[in-house]
Coordinates of C-alpha atoms in Angstrom, one line a residue:
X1007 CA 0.0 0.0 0.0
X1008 CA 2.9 2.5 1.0
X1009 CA 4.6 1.5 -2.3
X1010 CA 1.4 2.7 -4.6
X1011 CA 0.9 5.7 -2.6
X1012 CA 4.5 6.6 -3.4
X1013 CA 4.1 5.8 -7.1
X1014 CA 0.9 7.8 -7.2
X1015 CA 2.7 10.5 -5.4
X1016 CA 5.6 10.8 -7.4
X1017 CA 3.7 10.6 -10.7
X1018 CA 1.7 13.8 -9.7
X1019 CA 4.9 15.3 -8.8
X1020 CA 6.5 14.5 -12.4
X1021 CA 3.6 15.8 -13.6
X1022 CA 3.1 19.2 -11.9
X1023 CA 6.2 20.8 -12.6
X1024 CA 4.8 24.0 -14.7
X1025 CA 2.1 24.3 -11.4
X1026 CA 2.3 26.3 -8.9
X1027 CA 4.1 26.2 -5.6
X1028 CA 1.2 25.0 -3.0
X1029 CA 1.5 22.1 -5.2
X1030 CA 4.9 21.3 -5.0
X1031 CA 4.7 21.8 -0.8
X1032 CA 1.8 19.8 -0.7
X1033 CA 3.3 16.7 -2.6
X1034 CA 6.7 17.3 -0.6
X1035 CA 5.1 17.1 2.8
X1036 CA 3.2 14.0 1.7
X1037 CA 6.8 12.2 0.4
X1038 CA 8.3 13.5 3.9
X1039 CA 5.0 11.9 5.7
X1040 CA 5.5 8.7 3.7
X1041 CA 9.4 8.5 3.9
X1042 CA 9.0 8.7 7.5
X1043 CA 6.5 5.4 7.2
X1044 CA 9.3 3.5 5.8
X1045 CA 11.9 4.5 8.2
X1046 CA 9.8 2.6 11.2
X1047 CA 8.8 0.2 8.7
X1048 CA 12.5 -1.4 7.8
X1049 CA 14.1 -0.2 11.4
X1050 CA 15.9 2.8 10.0
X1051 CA 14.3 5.0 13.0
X1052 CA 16.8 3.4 15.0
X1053 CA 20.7 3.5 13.3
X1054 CA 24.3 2.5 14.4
X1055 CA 26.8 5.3 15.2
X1056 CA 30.7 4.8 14.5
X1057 CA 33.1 5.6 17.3
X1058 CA 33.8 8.9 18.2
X1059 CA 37.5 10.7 18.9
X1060 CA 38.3 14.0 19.4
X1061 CA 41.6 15.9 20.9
X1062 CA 42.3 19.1 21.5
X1063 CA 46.1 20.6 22.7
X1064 CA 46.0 24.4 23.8
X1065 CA 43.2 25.2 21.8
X1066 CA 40.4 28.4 22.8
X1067 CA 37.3 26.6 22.3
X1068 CA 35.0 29.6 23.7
X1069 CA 35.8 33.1 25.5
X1070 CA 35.7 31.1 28.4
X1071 CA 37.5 28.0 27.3
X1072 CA 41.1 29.0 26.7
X1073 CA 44.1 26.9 26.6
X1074 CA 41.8 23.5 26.8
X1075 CA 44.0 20.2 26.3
X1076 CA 42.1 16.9 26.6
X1077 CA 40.5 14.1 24.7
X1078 CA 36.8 12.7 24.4
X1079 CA 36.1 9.4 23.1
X1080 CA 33.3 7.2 22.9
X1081 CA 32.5 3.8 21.7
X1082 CA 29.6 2.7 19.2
X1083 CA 26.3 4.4 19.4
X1084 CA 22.7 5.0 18.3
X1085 CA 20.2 7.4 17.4
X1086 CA 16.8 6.8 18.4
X1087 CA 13.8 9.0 17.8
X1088 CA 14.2 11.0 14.6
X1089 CA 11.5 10.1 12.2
X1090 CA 9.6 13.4 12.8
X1091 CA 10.6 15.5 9.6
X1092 CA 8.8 18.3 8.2
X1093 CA 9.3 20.7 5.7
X1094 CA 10.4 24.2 6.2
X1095 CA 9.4 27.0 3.9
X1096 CA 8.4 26.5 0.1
X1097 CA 9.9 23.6 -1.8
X1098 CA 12.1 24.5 -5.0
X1099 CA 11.6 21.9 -7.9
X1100 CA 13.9 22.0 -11.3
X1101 CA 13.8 20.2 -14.3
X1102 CA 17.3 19.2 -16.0
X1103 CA 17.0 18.0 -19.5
X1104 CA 14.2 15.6 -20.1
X1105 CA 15.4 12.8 -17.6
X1106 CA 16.6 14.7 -14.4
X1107 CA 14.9 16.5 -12.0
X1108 CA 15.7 18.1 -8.4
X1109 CA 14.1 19.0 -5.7
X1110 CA 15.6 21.6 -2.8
X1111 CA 13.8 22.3 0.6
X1112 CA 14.2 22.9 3.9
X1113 CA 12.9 20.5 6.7
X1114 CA 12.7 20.4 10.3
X1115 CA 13.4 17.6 12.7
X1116 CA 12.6 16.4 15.9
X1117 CA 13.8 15.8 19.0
X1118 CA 16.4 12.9 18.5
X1119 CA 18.4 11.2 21.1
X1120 CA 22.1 10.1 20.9
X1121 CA 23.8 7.2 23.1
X1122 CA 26.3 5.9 24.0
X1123 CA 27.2 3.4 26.1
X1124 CA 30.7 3.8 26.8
X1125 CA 31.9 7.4 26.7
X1126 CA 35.7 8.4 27.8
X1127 CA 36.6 12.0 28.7
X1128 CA 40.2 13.1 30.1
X1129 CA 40.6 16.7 30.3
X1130 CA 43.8 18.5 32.1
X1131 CA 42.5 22.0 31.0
X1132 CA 41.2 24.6 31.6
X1133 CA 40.0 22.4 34.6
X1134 CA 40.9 18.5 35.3
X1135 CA 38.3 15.9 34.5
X1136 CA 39.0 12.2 34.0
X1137 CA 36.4 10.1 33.8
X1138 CA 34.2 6.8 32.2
X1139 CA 30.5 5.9 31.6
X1140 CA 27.6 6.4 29.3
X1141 CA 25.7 9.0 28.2
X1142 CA 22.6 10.4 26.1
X1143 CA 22.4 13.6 24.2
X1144 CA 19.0 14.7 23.3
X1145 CA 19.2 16.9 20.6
X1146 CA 16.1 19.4 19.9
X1147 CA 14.4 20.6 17.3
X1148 CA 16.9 21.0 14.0
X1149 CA 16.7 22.9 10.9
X1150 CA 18.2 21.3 7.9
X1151 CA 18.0 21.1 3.7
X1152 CA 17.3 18.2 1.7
X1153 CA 18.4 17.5 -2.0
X1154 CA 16.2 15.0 -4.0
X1155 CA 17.0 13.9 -7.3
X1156 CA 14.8 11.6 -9.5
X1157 CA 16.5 10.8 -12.6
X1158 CA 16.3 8.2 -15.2
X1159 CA 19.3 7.2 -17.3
X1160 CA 18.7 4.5 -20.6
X1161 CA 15.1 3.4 -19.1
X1162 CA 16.5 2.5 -15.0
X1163 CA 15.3 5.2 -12.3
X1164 CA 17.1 6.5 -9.4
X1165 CA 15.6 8.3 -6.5
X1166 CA 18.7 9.5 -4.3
X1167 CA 18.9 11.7 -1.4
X1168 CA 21.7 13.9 -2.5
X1169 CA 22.1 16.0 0.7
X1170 CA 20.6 16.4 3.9
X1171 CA 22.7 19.2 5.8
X1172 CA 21.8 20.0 9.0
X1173 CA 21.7 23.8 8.9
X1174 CA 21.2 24.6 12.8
X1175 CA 20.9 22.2 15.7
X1176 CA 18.1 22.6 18.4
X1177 CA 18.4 22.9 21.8
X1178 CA 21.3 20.0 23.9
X1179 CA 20.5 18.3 27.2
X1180 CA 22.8 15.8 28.7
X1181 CA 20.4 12.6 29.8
X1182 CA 22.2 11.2 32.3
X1183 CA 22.3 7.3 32.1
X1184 CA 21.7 5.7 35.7
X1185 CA 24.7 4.6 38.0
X1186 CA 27.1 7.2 35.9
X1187 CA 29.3 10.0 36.8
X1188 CA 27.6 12.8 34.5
X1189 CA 25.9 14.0 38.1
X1190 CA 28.9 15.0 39.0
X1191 CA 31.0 16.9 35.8
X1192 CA 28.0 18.3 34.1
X1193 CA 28.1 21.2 36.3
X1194 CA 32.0 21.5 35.1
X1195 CA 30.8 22.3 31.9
X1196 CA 30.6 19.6 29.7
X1197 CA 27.0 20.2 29.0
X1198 CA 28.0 24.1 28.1
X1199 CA 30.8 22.4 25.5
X1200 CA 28.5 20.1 23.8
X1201 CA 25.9 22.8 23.9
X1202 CA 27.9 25.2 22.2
X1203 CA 30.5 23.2 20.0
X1204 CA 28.3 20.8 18.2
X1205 CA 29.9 20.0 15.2
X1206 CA 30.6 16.3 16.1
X1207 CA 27.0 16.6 16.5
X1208 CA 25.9 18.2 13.2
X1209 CA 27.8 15.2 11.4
X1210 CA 26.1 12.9 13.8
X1211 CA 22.5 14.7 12.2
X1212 CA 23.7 15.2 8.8
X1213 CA 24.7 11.1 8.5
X1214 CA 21.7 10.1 10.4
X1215 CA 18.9 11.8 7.9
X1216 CA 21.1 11.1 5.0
X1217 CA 21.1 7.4 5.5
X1218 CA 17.6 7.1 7.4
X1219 CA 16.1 8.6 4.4
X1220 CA 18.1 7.1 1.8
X1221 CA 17.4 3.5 3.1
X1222 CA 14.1 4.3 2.9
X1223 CA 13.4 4.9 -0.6
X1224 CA 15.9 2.3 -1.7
X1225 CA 13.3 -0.2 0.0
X1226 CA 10.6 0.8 -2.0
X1227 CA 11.7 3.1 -5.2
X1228 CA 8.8 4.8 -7.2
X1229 CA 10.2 6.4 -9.4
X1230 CA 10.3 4.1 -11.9
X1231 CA 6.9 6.0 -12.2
X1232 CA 7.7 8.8 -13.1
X1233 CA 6.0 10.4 -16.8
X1234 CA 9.7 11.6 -17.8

C-alpha cells in the first residue's frame, strides 16, 4: 500500500512541474509523511553510530575556554527517535533536460536522542576531569536542507537523497544514564561544551537523515513511475 501511494505520489509530482508552488509543498510534505512510514517500517528510526574521537592541545574553544587540552572518546552508538521531519518554507523543484529532476527544501526535525554506552573524557585543561560511563544527548528541534534527485538514465530510475545538511541544531541536554558520573561533571561544563560546540553533533544529524532517508526509498523506489 505504502509503495502505490509513493508511485501515485511521485507521478503527480512529475507531472506538476509547470504548477504552482502550493503544489509542490503539498506533494513534498506527503513524500516526507510517507518517507518517515518507511523508516519505522524497515528499522531505520533506529541507526548505528561509529566511534567517536576528538583531541584538543592548547586550543580556545569559547571566551571562556582557553588553553583547553584533553580528549573525548566514545564507543559505538545510536540514534533513536528521529522520524519526525517536516518541511520548512516553500519547496524549490527543477527540471534538467528531459530525464533529471531536483528538488531543494528545507525541513525540520525532531527531538532525537544520541547514546552511547561507553563514553571516555580526560581533560587537564582549563580544569581536570577524568572520567568513564555512558551518556545520552538529546538533541532538539533542527533545521536542515534536503536535495532529491529523480532521474532516469537508458530506461533505469534512481531516486537519491543527494544531501541532507543540517543547517542549525536545536536545543542539547545531557540525559544522564543511571549509576554514571555525569551527576557529578556536568556542572564542570561539559553540558555548556556540547551545547555550544556541536559540530561532532551536526555530522552525527547530517549522517543520520542522510542514510535514514536514503534507506528508505531504496526499500521501496517509485520512481520508476515517473512520466519523464
Amino acid at each position: 500500500r505504502i509503495m502505490l501511494k509513493l508511485a501515485t505520489i511521485f507521478f503527480c509530482l512529475g507531472a506538476v512541474i509547470a504548477s504552482d508552488v502550493d503544489t509542490y509543498n503539498g506533494l513534498v510534505d506527503e513524500t516526507l509523511f510517507l518517507a518517515q512510514q518507511l523508516m519505522v517500517q524497515y528499522k531505520f528510526d533506529t541507526l548505528p553510530l561509529p566511534p567517536i574521537s576528538v583531541s584538543y592541545k592548547n586550543e580556545k574553544l569559547s571566551p571562556s575556554w582557553n588553553d583547553v587540552t584533553g580528549s573525548v572518546s566514545t564507543g559505538p552508538g545510536t540514534v533513536v527517535n528521529a522520524t519526525g521531519i517536516h518541511r520548512n518554507g516553500d519547496a524549490k523543484i527543477t527540471l534538467v533536460d528531459d530525464d533529471k529532476m531536483v528538488i531543494d527544501v528545507g525541513i525540520t526535525t525532531d527531538p532525537m536522542v544520541i547514546t552511547f554506552l561507553k563514553f571516555d573524557i580526560s581533560f587537564s585543561s582549563p580544569f581536570p576531569i577524568s572520567s568513564s560511563g555512558g551518556m545520552q544527548i538529546k538533541v532538539g528541534q533542527n533545521d536542515a536542507t534536503l536535495q532529491i534527485t529523480f532521474q532516469k538514465n537508458t530506461g533505469v530510475c534512481k531516486l537519491n537523497i543527494d544531501t541532507a545538511t543540517v543547517t542549525g541544531l536545536g536545543s542539547v541536554d545531557l540525559l544522564i544514564l543511571p549509576d554514571t558520573w555525569w551527576a557529578e561533571v556536568k556542572d564542570k561544563g561539559v553540558d555548556y561544551y556540547l551545547g555550544n560546540h556541536n559540530d561532532d553533533l551536526k555530522i552525527v544529524t547530517n549522517k543520520y537523515l542522510q542514510t535514514a532517508l536514503q534507506s528508505a526509498v531504496e526499500k521501496v523506489n517509485p520512481c520508476q513511475y515517473l512520466p519523464f
